[in-house]
Amino acid sequence: MSAHEANKGVWGSPFPASTGWGWVLTYGVLLILGGILAFLNPLATGFAAGVIFGAILLAYGVIAIVAGLSAFSTRSKVLELLLGVVAVLAGLFVLFDPFQGAASLAWAIGLWLFVSGVSQLFYGLKGTHDKGWRLLLGVVDIGLGTYLVISGPLAGLAFVAAIIGFSFLFRGVFLISLAFGLRRLKSA
């Protein structure tokens, strides 16, 4: 890569790739610290996830209601208005009890994993392609899904905290490696 190509920017940004590697490094370190905190305090992480989940539902509901009021067809209006009202009510419910919202999010993920596992088992038994992997994935998904559905709310909060913690850790490691790559570009 020539110096001119390196200075075009990362992912098409107008800023040179060699600029600001320290900010990327700082962001990566902060994400790793956030990931560690998520593991150390799953209740606070679950609370924060519940608040964010509730705010997203509330925002979606308001947007869906506005879209329903501006829809051209009657069918679209009714459906959007109904979905909007349900989302606003669910968002308010989650915001009034963020722990329950985060636990219900974990329960929904568990249900999805269970259904996904059953379908993987079905296709693993019926098909011939990737049979072993599908069967293994099906058993793992069913096990994790069942655990999340039948476990208590604290286990659900711990699961949400673990997902957030792992996500932050992996993103932090990626950004730190990206920062050092940008630093090498700057010195080249």
Short mmCIF file of N, CA and C in Angstrom, two decimals:
data_model
loop_
_atom_site.label_atom_id
_atom_site.label_comp_id
_atom_site.label_asym_id
_atom_site.label_seq_id
_atom_site.Cartn_x
_atom_site.Cartn_y
_atom_site.Cartn_z
N MET A 1 0.86 -1.17 0.00
CA MET A 1 0.00 0.00 0.00
C MET A 1 0.90 1.23 0.00
N SER A 2 0.61 2.13 -0.90
CA SER A 2 1.41 3.36 -0.98
C SER A 2 0.98 4.32 0.13
N ALA A 3 1.83 5.32 0.37
CA ALA A 3 1.52 6.32 1.39
C ALA A 3 0.26 7.09 1.01
N HIS A 4 0.07 7.31 -0.31
CA HIS A 4 -1.12 8.02 -0.76
C HIS A 4 -2.39 7.21 -0.46
N GLU A 5 -2.35 5.88 -0.72
CA GLU A 5 -3.50 5.03 -0.42
C GLU A 5 -3.79 4.99 1.07
N ALA A 6 -2.73 4.95 1.89
CA ALA A 6 -2.92 4.91 3.33
C ALA A 6 -3.56 6.19 3.84
N ASN A 7 -3.29 7.30 3.17
CA ASN A 7 -3.84 8.57 3.63
C ASN A 7 -5.25 8.83 3.12
N LYS A 8 -5.82 7.92 2.33
CA LYS A 8 -7.21 8.08 1.89
C LYS A 8 -8.18 7.92 3.05
N GLY A 9 -7.80 7.19 4.05
CA GLY A 9 -8.67 7.01 5.20
C GLY A 9 -9.09 5.56 5.37
N VAL A 10 -9.63 5.29 6.55
CA VAL A 10 -10.09 3.95 6.87
C VAL A 10 -11.54 3.83 6.43
N TRP A 11 -11.86 2.81 5.68
CA TRP A 11 -13.22 2.53 5.20
C TRP A 11 -13.84 3.72 4.50
N GLY A 12 -13.00 4.41 3.71
CA GLY A 12 -13.50 5.51 2.90
C GLY A 12 -13.71 6.81 3.65
N SER A 13 -13.26 6.90 4.90
CA SER A 13 -13.45 8.15 5.64
C SER A 13 -12.55 9.22 5.03
N PRO A 14 -12.94 10.49 5.15
CA PRO A 14 -12.12 11.56 4.58
C PRO A 14 -10.86 11.84 5.39
N PHE A 15 -10.73 11.25 6.59
CA PHE A 15 -9.58 11.51 7.44
C PHE A 15 -8.49 10.50 7.15
N PRO A 16 -7.26 10.92 7.16
CA PRO A 16 -6.16 9.99 6.89
C PRO A 16 -6.14 8.84 7.89
N ALA A 17 -5.74 7.68 7.40
CA ALA A 17 -5.70 6.49 8.26
C ALA A 17 -4.68 6.63 9.37
N SER A 18 -3.65 7.42 9.14
CA SER A 18 -2.59 7.54 10.13
C SER A 18 -2.92 8.55 11.23
N THR A 19 -4.05 9.19 11.15
CA THR A 19 -4.43 10.19 12.14
C THR A 19 -5.27 9.55 13.22
N GLY A 20 -4.98 9.88 14.46
CA GLY A 20 -5.86 9.50 15.55
C GLY A 20 -5.77 8.07 16.04
N TRP A 21 -4.67 7.39 15.78
CA TRP A 21 -4.57 6.00 16.25
C TRP A 21 -4.66 5.94 17.77
N GLY A 22 -4.22 6.97 18.44
CA GLY A 22 -4.28 7.01 19.91
C GLY A 22 -5.71 7.02 20.42
N TRP A 23 -6.61 7.70 19.69
CA TRP A 23 -8.03 7.70 20.08
C TRP A 23 -8.64 6.32 19.91
N VAL A 24 -8.27 5.64 18.83
CA VAL A 24 -8.77 4.28 18.60
C VAL A 24 -8.26 3.36 19.71
N LEU A 25 -6.99 3.52 20.07
CA LEU A 25 -6.41 2.73 21.16
C LEU A 25 -7.14 2.99 22.48
N THR A 26 -7.39 4.25 22.77
CA THR A 26 -8.10 4.62 24.00
C THR A 26 -9.49 4.01 24.03
N TYR A 27 -10.19 4.09 22.92
CA TYR A 27 -11.53 3.51 22.81
C TYR A 27 -11.48 2.01 23.05
N GLY A 28 -10.49 1.34 22.47
CA GLY A 28 -10.35 -0.11 22.67
C GLY A 28 -10.10 -0.46 24.12
N VAL A 29 -9.22 0.30 24.78
CA VAL A 29 -8.92 0.05 26.20
C VAL A 29 -10.17 0.28 27.04
N LEU A 30 -10.92 1.36 26.75
CA LEU A 30 -12.15 1.63 27.50
C LEU A 30 -13.19 0.53 27.31
N LEU A 31 -13.28 -0.01 26.09
CA LEU A 31 -14.21 -1.12 25.87
C LEU A 31 -13.80 -2.36 26.66
N ILE A 32 -12.51 -2.63 26.72
CA ILE A 32 -12.05 -3.78 27.51
C ILE A 32 -12.37 -3.57 28.99
N LEU A 33 -12.14 -2.36 29.48
CA LEU A 33 -12.50 -2.07 30.88
C LEU A 33 -14.01 -2.22 31.10
N GLY A 34 -14.80 -1.75 30.15
CA GLY A 34 -16.25 -1.91 30.24
C GLY A 34 -16.65 -3.37 30.24
N GLY A 35 -15.98 -4.19 29.43
CA GLY A 35 -16.26 -5.62 29.40
C GLY A 35 -15.95 -6.29 30.73
N ILE A 36 -14.83 -5.90 31.32
CA ILE A 36 -14.45 -6.45 32.63
C ILE A 36 -15.47 -6.04 33.68
N LEU A 37 -15.88 -4.77 33.65
CA LEU A 37 -16.91 -4.31 34.60
C LEU A 37 -18.23 -5.04 34.40
N ALA A 38 -18.57 -5.36 33.16
CA ALA A 38 -19.81 -6.10 32.90
C ALA A 38 -19.76 -7.47 33.57
N PHE A 39 -18.60 -8.11 33.53
CA PHE A 39 -18.45 -9.41 34.19
C PHE A 39 -18.45 -9.29 35.71
N LEU A 40 -17.84 -8.22 36.22
CA LEU A 40 -17.72 -8.06 37.66
C LEU A 40 -19.04 -7.62 38.32
N ASN A 41 -19.89 -6.92 37.60
CA ASN A 41 -21.14 -6.44 38.17
C ASN A 41 -22.31 -6.72 37.22
N PRO A 42 -22.76 -7.98 37.16
CA PRO A 42 -23.83 -8.32 36.23
C PRO A 42 -25.16 -7.63 36.54
N LEU A 43 -25.40 -7.26 37.79
CA LEU A 43 -26.65 -6.58 38.11
C LEU A 43 -26.70 -5.19 37.48
N ALA A 44 -25.60 -4.44 37.61
CA ALA A 44 -25.56 -3.11 36.99
C ALA A 44 -25.63 -3.23 35.47
N THR A 45 -24.97 -4.22 34.91
CA THR A 45 -25.01 -4.43 33.47
C THR A 45 -26.42 -4.79 33.02
N GLY A 46 -27.08 -5.67 33.78
CA GLY A 46 -28.46 -6.04 33.45
C GLY A 46 -29.38 -4.84 33.54
N PHE A 47 -29.18 -4.02 34.55
CA PHE A 47 -30.00 -2.81 34.70
C PHE A 47 -29.80 -1.89 33.50
N ALA A 48 -28.55 -1.66 33.13
CA ALA A 48 -28.25 -0.79 31.98
C ALA A 48 -28.83 -1.37 30.70
N ALA A 49 -28.69 -2.68 30.51
CA ALA A 49 -29.25 -3.32 29.32
C ALA A 49 -30.77 -3.18 29.30
N GLY A 50 -31.41 -3.32 30.47
CA GLY A 50 -32.85 -3.16 30.54
C GLY A 50 -33.29 -1.75 30.19
N VAL A 51 -32.56 -0.75 30.68
CA VAL A 51 -32.90 0.64 30.38
C VAL A 51 -32.75 0.90 28.87
N ILE A 52 -31.66 0.43 28.29
CA ILE A 52 -31.44 0.64 26.85
C ILE A 52 -32.51 -0.09 26.04
N PHE A 53 -32.82 -1.32 26.44
CA PHE A 53 -33.86 -2.11 25.76
C PHE A 53 -35.21 -1.38 25.84
N GLY A 54 -35.56 -0.86 27.00
CA GLY A 54 -36.81 -0.13 27.16
C GLY A 54 -36.84 1.13 26.32
N ALA A 55 -35.73 1.87 26.29
CA ALA A 55 -35.67 3.10 25.49
C ALA A 55 -35.81 2.79 24.00
N ILE A 56 -35.20 1.70 23.55
CA ILE A 56 -35.32 1.32 22.13
C ILE A 56 -36.76 0.95 21.81
N LEU A 57 -37.40 0.18 22.68
CA LEU A 57 -38.81 -0.17 22.45
C LEU A 57 -39.69 1.07 22.41
N LEU A 58 -39.45 1.99 23.33
CA LEU A 58 -40.24 3.21 23.39
C LEU A 58 -40.04 4.05 22.12
N ALA A 59 -38.80 4.22 21.69
CA ALA A 59 -38.51 4.98 20.47
C ALA A 59 -39.14 4.30 19.25
N TYR A 60 -39.01 2.98 19.16
CA TYR A 60 -39.63 2.25 18.05
C TYR A 60 -41.14 2.45 18.05
N GLY A 61 -41.74 2.37 19.22
CA GLY A 61 -43.18 2.54 19.32
C GLY A 61 -43.64 3.90 18.84
N VAL A 62 -42.95 4.94 19.25
CA VAL A 62 -43.31 6.29 18.82
C VAL A 62 -43.16 6.43 17.30
N ILE A 63 -42.06 5.92 16.76
CA ILE A 63 -41.84 5.99 15.32
C ILE A 63 -42.91 5.18 14.57
N ALA A 64 -43.27 4.02 15.09
CA ALA A 64 -44.30 3.19 14.44
C ALA A 64 -45.66 3.90 14.47
N ILE A 65 -45.97 4.58 15.56
CA ILE A 65 -47.24 5.32 15.63
C ILE A 65 -47.23 6.45 14.61
N VAL A 66 -46.14 7.19 14.52
CA VAL A 66 -46.04 8.27 13.53
C VAL A 66 -46.16 7.69 12.11
N ALA A 67 -45.49 6.56 11.87
CA ALA A 67 -45.59 5.92 10.55
C ALA A 67 -47.02 5.47 10.29
N GLY A 68 -47.68 4.94 11.31
CA GLY A 68 -49.07 4.50 11.14
C GLY A 68 -50.00 5.65 10.82
N LEU A 69 -49.77 6.79 11.44
CA LEU A 69 -50.61 7.95 11.18
C LEU A 69 -50.38 8.52 9.78
N SER A 70 -49.19 8.28 9.23
CA SER A 70 -48.89 8.81 7.90
C SER A 70 -48.98 7.76 6.81
N ALA A 71 -49.38 6.54 7.13
CA ALA A 71 -49.46 5.47 6.13
C ALA A 71 -50.60 5.74 5.15
N PHE A 72 -50.43 5.27 3.92
CA PHE A 72 -51.43 5.50 2.89
C PHE A 72 -52.59 4.51 2.98
N SER A 73 -52.30 3.26 3.25
CA SER A 73 -53.37 2.26 3.26
C SER A 73 -53.91 2.07 4.67
N THR A 74 -55.17 1.72 4.76
CA THR A 74 -55.82 1.50 6.05
C THR A 74 -55.18 0.32 6.77
N ARG A 75 -54.87 -0.73 6.02
CA ARG A 75 -54.26 -1.92 6.62
C ARG A 75 -52.93 -1.59 7.27
N SER A 76 -52.11 -0.80 6.60
CA SER A 76 -50.82 -0.41 7.15
C SER A 76 -51.00 0.47 8.38
N LYS A 77 -51.98 1.35 8.34
CA LYS A 77 -52.22 2.24 9.48
C LYS A 77 -52.55 1.44 10.73
N VAL A 78 -53.47 0.52 10.61
CA VAL A 78 -53.90 -0.26 11.77
C VAL A 78 -52.76 -1.08 12.32
N LEU A 79 -52.02 -1.75 11.45
CA LEU A 79 -50.92 -2.60 11.90
C LEU A 79 -49.82 -1.77 12.55
N GLU A 80 -49.41 -0.68 11.93
CA GLU A 80 -48.37 0.16 12.49
C GLU A 80 -48.80 0.78 13.82
N LEU A 81 -50.04 1.26 13.88
CA LEU A 81 -50.53 1.84 15.12
C LEU A 81 -50.56 0.80 16.24
N LEU A 82 -51.03 -0.40 15.91
CA LEU A 82 -51.09 -1.47 16.91
C LEU A 82 -49.69 -1.84 17.39
N LEU A 83 -48.76 -2.03 16.45
CA LEU A 83 -47.39 -2.36 16.83
C LEU A 83 -46.75 -1.23 17.63
N GLY A 84 -47.05 -0.01 17.25
CA GLY A 84 -46.51 1.14 17.97
C GLY A 84 -47.01 1.21 19.40
N VAL A 85 -48.30 1.01 19.59
CA VAL A 85 -48.88 1.07 20.94
C VAL A 85 -48.31 -0.06 21.80
N VAL A 86 -48.21 -1.26 21.23
CA VAL A 86 -47.65 -2.39 21.99
C VAL A 86 -46.20 -2.12 22.37
N ALA A 87 -45.41 -1.57 21.43
CA ALA A 87 -44.01 -1.27 21.72
C ALA A 87 -43.87 -0.18 22.77
N VAL A 88 -44.72 0.84 22.72
CA VAL A 88 -44.66 1.90 23.73
C VAL A 88 -45.00 1.33 25.10
N LEU A 89 -46.04 0.51 25.16
CA LEU A 89 -46.41 -0.09 26.45
C LEU A 89 -45.30 -1.00 26.97
N ALA A 90 -44.72 -1.82 26.07
CA ALA A 90 -43.63 -2.70 26.48
C ALA A 90 -42.41 -1.89 26.91
N GLY A 91 -42.11 -0.82 26.19
CA GLY A 91 -40.98 0.03 26.55
C GLY A 91 -41.17 0.68 27.91
N LEU A 92 -42.40 1.16 28.18
CA LEU A 92 -42.67 1.74 29.50
C LEU A 92 -42.57 0.69 30.60
N PHE A 93 -43.08 -0.51 30.32
CA PHE A 93 -42.98 -1.61 31.30
C PHE A 93 -41.52 -1.90 31.63
N VAL A 94 -40.69 -1.99 30.59
CA VAL A 94 -39.27 -2.30 30.80
C VAL A 94 -38.57 -1.15 31.52
N LEU A 95 -38.91 0.10 31.18
CA LEU A 95 -38.27 1.23 31.85
C LEU A 95 -38.66 1.33 33.32
N PHE A 96 -39.87 0.91 33.66
CA PHE A 96 -40.28 0.93 35.06
C PHE A 96 -39.66 -0.21 35.86
N ASP A 97 -39.25 -1.28 35.18
CA ASP A 97 -38.58 -2.40 35.84
C ASP A 97 -37.49 -2.95 34.91
N PRO A 98 -36.34 -2.25 34.83
CA PRO A 98 -35.29 -2.65 33.89
C PRO A 98 -34.74 -4.05 34.13
N PHE A 99 -34.71 -4.49 35.39
CA PHE A 99 -34.21 -5.84 35.66
C PHE A 99 -35.10 -6.88 35.01
N GLN A 100 -36.39 -6.70 35.14
CA GLN A 100 -37.34 -7.64 34.52
C GLN A 100 -37.22 -7.57 33.00
N GLY A 101 -36.99 -6.38 32.47
CA GLY A 101 -36.81 -6.23 31.03
C GLY A 101 -35.60 -6.99 30.53
N ALA A 102 -34.48 -6.88 31.25
CA ALA A 102 -33.27 -7.60 30.85
C ALA A 102 -33.47 -9.11 31.00
N ALA A 103 -34.19 -9.52 32.05
CA ALA A 103 -34.46 -10.94 32.24
C ALA A 103 -35.37 -11.46 31.13
N SER A 104 -36.35 -10.66 30.72
CA SER A 104 -37.23 -11.11 29.64
C SER A 104 -36.48 -11.16 28.31
N LEU A 105 -35.50 -10.28 28.14
CA LEU A 105 -34.65 -10.33 26.96
C LEU A 105 -33.87 -11.65 26.94
N ALA A 106 -33.34 -12.04 28.08
CA ALA A 106 -32.62 -13.32 28.18
C ALA A 106 -33.56 -14.49 27.92
N TRP A 107 -34.80 -14.38 28.41
CA TRP A 107 -35.78 -15.44 28.18
C TRP A 107 -36.11 -15.55 26.69
N ALA A 108 -36.25 -14.41 26.01
CA ALA A 108 -36.54 -14.42 24.58
C ALA A 108 -35.37 -15.03 23.80
N ILE A 109 -34.15 -14.71 24.20
CA ILE A 109 -32.98 -15.31 23.55
C ILE A 109 -32.97 -16.82 23.78
N GLY A 110 -33.32 -17.23 24.99
CA GLY A 110 -33.39 -18.66 25.29
C GLY A 110 -34.42 -19.38 24.44
N LEU A 111 -35.58 -18.77 24.28
CA LEU A 111 -36.63 -19.36 23.44
C LEU A 111 -36.17 -19.46 22.00
N TRP A 112 -35.52 -18.41 21.52
CA TRP A 112 -35.00 -18.43 20.16
C TRP A 112 -33.94 -19.53 19.99
N LEU A 113 -33.03 -19.66 20.96
CA LEU A 113 -32.02 -20.71 20.89
C LEU A 113 -32.65 -22.10 20.89
N PHE A 114 -33.68 -22.29 21.70
CA PHE A 114 -34.36 -23.59 21.75
C PHE A 114 -34.97 -23.93 20.39
N VAL A 115 -35.70 -22.98 19.80
CA VAL A 115 -36.34 -23.22 18.51
C VAL A 115 -35.28 -23.44 17.43
N SER A 116 -34.21 -22.65 17.48
CA SER A 116 -33.12 -22.83 16.53
C SER A 116 -32.47 -24.21 16.68
N GLY A 117 -32.29 -24.65 17.92
CA GLY A 117 -31.70 -25.96 18.17
C GLY A 117 -32.57 -27.10 17.64
N VAL A 118 -33.87 -26.99 17.84
CA VAL A 118 -34.78 -28.02 17.33
C VAL A 118 -34.71 -28.07 15.82
N SER A 119 -34.69 -26.91 15.16
CA SER A 119 -34.61 -26.91 13.70
C SER A 119 -33.26 -27.46 13.23
N GLN A 120 -32.17 -27.15 13.95
CA GLN A 120 -30.87 -27.71 13.58
C GLN A 120 -30.86 -29.23 13.71
N LEU A 121 -31.45 -29.72 14.79
CA LEU A 121 -31.56 -31.18 14.95
C LEU A 121 -32.36 -31.80 13.82
N PHE A 122 -33.47 -31.18 13.48
CA PHE A 122 -34.33 -31.68 12.40
C PHE A 122 -33.55 -31.76 11.10
N TYR A 123 -32.88 -30.66 10.74
CA TYR A 123 -32.12 -30.65 9.49
C TYR A 123 -30.89 -31.54 9.57
N GLY A 124 -30.32 -31.69 10.75
CA GLY A 124 -29.18 -32.59 10.91
C GLY A 124 -29.57 -34.04 10.74
N LEU A 125 -30.73 -34.42 11.25
CA LEU A 125 -31.20 -35.80 11.11
C LEU A 125 -31.71 -36.08 9.70
N LYS A 126 -32.31 -35.10 9.08
CA LYS A 126 -32.92 -35.29 7.77
C LYS A 126 -31.93 -35.11 6.63
N GLY A 127 -31.00 -34.20 6.78
CA GLY A 127 -30.08 -33.88 5.68
C GLY A 127 -28.83 -34.72 5.70
N THR A 128 -28.00 -34.48 4.70
CA THR A 128 -26.73 -35.20 4.62
C THR A 128 -25.54 -34.25 4.70
N HIS A 129 -25.78 -32.98 4.44
CA HIS A 129 -24.71 -31.97 4.42
C HIS A 129 -24.48 -31.43 5.83
N ASP A 130 -23.26 -31.44 6.32
CA ASP A 130 -22.90 -30.92 7.64
C ASP A 130 -23.72 -31.56 8.76
N LYS A 131 -24.00 -32.82 8.64
CA LYS A 131 -24.86 -33.52 9.59
C LYS A 131 -24.33 -33.44 11.02
N GLY A 132 -23.07 -33.74 11.21
CA GLY A 132 -22.48 -33.74 12.55
C GLY A 132 -22.50 -32.36 13.19
N TRP A 133 -22.12 -31.35 12.42
CA TRP A 133 -22.10 -29.98 12.95
C TRP A 133 -23.50 -29.50 13.30
N ARG A 134 -24.46 -29.81 12.45
CA ARG A 134 -25.85 -29.40 12.72
C ARG A 134 -26.39 -30.08 13.98
N LEU A 135 -26.08 -31.35 14.13
CA LEU A 135 -26.55 -32.07 15.32
C LEU A 135 -25.91 -31.50 16.58
N LEU A 136 -24.62 -31.23 16.51
CA LEU A 136 -23.92 -30.64 17.66
C LEU A 136 -24.48 -29.26 17.98
N LEU A 137 -24.63 -28.44 16.96
CA LEU A 137 -25.19 -27.10 17.16
C LEU A 137 -26.60 -27.17 17.73
N GLY A 138 -27.39 -28.11 17.24
CA GLY A 138 -28.75 -28.28 17.75
C GLY A 138 -28.78 -28.64 19.23
N VAL A 139 -27.91 -29.56 19.62
CA VAL A 139 -27.86 -29.97 21.03
C VAL A 139 -27.39 -28.81 21.92
N VAL A 140 -26.37 -28.09 21.47
CA VAL A 140 -25.86 -26.95 22.25
C VAL A 140 -26.93 -25.87 22.36
N ASP A 141 -27.58 -25.53 21.25
CA ASP A 141 -28.62 -24.50 21.28
C ASP A 141 -29.80 -24.91 22.16
N ILE A 142 -30.21 -26.15 22.09
CA ILE A 142 -31.32 -26.61 22.93
C ILE A 142 -30.92 -26.55 24.40
N GLY A 143 -29.69 -26.96 24.71
CA GLY A 143 -29.23 -26.90 26.09
C GLY A 143 -29.18 -25.48 26.63
N LEU A 144 -28.56 -24.58 25.87
CA LEU A 144 -28.49 -23.18 26.31
C LEU A 144 -29.87 -22.54 26.38
N GLY A 145 -30.69 -22.80 25.38
CA GLY A 145 -32.03 -22.23 25.36
C GLY A 145 -32.87 -22.71 26.52
N THR A 146 -32.82 -24.01 26.80
CA THR A 146 -33.57 -24.56 27.92
C THR A 146 -33.10 -23.96 29.24
N TYR A 147 -31.79 -23.83 29.38
CA TYR A 147 -31.25 -23.24 30.61
C TYR A 147 -31.78 -21.82 30.81
N LEU A 148 -31.75 -21.02 29.73
CA LEU A 148 -32.20 -19.63 29.87
C LEU A 148 -33.70 -19.53 30.13
N VAL A 149 -34.48 -20.42 29.54
CA VAL A 149 -35.94 -20.36 29.72
C VAL A 149 -36.34 -20.80 31.12
N ILE A 150 -35.70 -21.84 31.66
CA ILE A 150 -36.14 -22.35 32.96
C ILE A 150 -35.38 -21.76 34.15
N SER A 151 -34.28 -21.05 33.87
CA SER A 151 -33.51 -20.48 34.98
C SER A 151 -34.20 -19.22 35.50
N GLY A 152 -33.78 -18.80 36.64
CA GLY A 152 -34.37 -17.61 37.27
C GLY A 152 -33.87 -16.33 36.65
N PRO A 153 -34.41 -15.20 37.11
CA PRO A 153 -34.03 -13.91 36.53
C PRO A 153 -32.57 -13.54 36.76
N LEU A 154 -31.96 -13.99 37.86
CA LEU A 154 -30.55 -13.67 38.09
C LEU A 154 -29.65 -14.35 37.06
N ALA A 155 -30.00 -15.57 36.69
CA ALA A 155 -29.22 -16.25 35.66
C ALA A 155 -29.38 -15.54 34.32
N GLY A 156 -30.59 -15.03 34.06
CA GLY A 156 -30.81 -14.28 32.83
C GLY A 156 -30.01 -13.00 32.80
N LEU A 157 -29.96 -12.30 33.95
CA LEU A 157 -29.15 -11.08 34.02
C LEU A 157 -27.67 -11.38 33.84
N ALA A 158 -27.22 -12.49 34.43
CA ALA A 158 -25.82 -12.88 34.28
C ALA A 158 -25.51 -13.20 32.82
N PHE A 159 -26.47 -13.82 32.13
CA PHE A 159 -26.29 -14.15 30.72
C PHE A 159 -26.16 -12.87 29.89
N VAL A 160 -27.07 -11.92 30.12
CA VAL A 160 -27.02 -10.64 29.39
C VAL A 160 -25.68 -9.95 29.68
N ALA A 161 -25.25 -9.95 30.94
CA ALA A 161 -23.97 -9.33 31.30
C ALA A 161 -22.81 -10.02 30.60
N ALA A 162 -22.86 -11.34 30.50
CA ALA A 162 -21.79 -12.09 29.84
C ALA A 162 -21.73 -11.75 28.35
N ILE A 163 -22.89 -11.67 27.71
CA ILE A 163 -22.90 -11.32 26.28
C ILE A 163 -22.31 -9.92 26.08
N ILE A 164 -22.73 -8.98 26.90
CA ILE A 164 -22.22 -7.61 26.78
C ILE A 164 -20.73 -7.58 27.08
N GLY A 165 -20.31 -8.29 28.13
CA GLY A 165 -18.89 -8.34 28.49
C GLY A 165 -18.03 -8.91 27.38
N PHE A 166 -18.45 -10.05 26.82
CA PHE A 166 -17.69 -10.65 25.71
C PHE A 166 -17.65 -9.72 24.51
N SER A 167 -18.77 -9.10 24.19
CA SER A 167 -18.81 -8.19 23.05
C SER A 167 -17.84 -7.03 23.25
N PHE A 168 -17.86 -6.42 24.42
CA PHE A 168 -16.95 -5.31 24.69
C PHE A 168 -15.50 -5.77 24.65
N LEU A 169 -15.20 -6.93 25.23
CA LEU A 169 -13.82 -7.42 25.23
C LEU A 169 -13.31 -7.65 23.81
N PHE A 170 -14.11 -8.34 22.99
CA PHE A 170 -13.67 -8.64 21.63
C PHE A 170 -13.55 -7.37 20.80
N ARG A 171 -14.48 -6.44 20.96
CA ARG A 171 -14.39 -5.17 20.23
C ARG A 171 -13.16 -4.39 20.69
N GLY A 172 -12.88 -4.41 21.98
CA GLY A 172 -11.71 -3.71 22.49
C GLY A 172 -10.42 -4.27 21.94
N VAL A 173 -10.30 -5.59 21.90
CA VAL A 173 -9.10 -6.22 21.35
C VAL A 173 -8.97 -5.87 19.88
N PHE A 174 -10.07 -5.91 19.14
CA PHE A 174 -10.03 -5.54 17.72
C PHE A 174 -9.56 -4.10 17.54
N LEU A 175 -10.11 -3.19 18.33
CA LEU A 175 -9.75 -1.78 18.17
C LEU A 175 -8.29 -1.51 18.56
N ILE A 176 -7.80 -2.22 19.56
CA ILE A 176 -6.40 -2.06 19.94
C ILE A 176 -5.49 -2.54 18.81
N SER A 177 -5.82 -3.69 18.22
CA SER A 177 -5.00 -4.17 17.10
C SER A 177 -5.12 -3.22 15.91
N LEU A 178 -6.30 -2.65 15.68
CA LEU A 178 -6.47 -1.67 14.62
C LEU A 178 -5.63 -0.42 14.89
N ALA A 179 -5.62 0.03 16.14
CA ALA A 179 -4.84 1.23 16.50
C ALA A 179 -3.36 1.01 16.22
N PHE A 180 -2.84 -0.15 16.59
CA PHE A 180 -1.42 -0.40 16.33
C PHE A 180 -1.14 -0.52 14.83
N GLY A 181 -2.11 -1.04 14.08
CA GLY A 181 -1.96 -1.06 12.62
C GLY A 181 -1.93 0.34 12.04
N LEU A 182 -2.79 1.22 12.56
CA LEU A 182 -2.79 2.62 12.12
C LEU A 182 -1.48 3.31 12.50
N ARG A 183 -0.96 2.97 13.66
CA ARG A 183 0.31 3.55 14.09
C ARG A 183 1.44 3.14 13.17
N ARG A 184 1.43 1.87 12.74
CA ARG A 184 2.45 1.40 11.80
C ARG A 184 2.33 2.15 10.47
N LEU A 185 1.09 2.41 10.04
CA LEU A 185 0.90 3.17 8.80
C LEU A 185 1.47 4.58 8.91
N LYS A 186 1.29 5.16 10.07
CA LYS A 186 1.77 6.53 10.29
C LYS A 186 3.31 6.58 10.22
N SER A 187 3.95 5.56 10.77
CA SER A 187 5.42 5.58 10.78
C SER A 187 6.01 5.11 9.46
N ALA A 188 5.18 4.53 8.61
CA ALA A 188 5.70 4.04 7.31
C ALA A 188 5.79 5.12 6.28
#
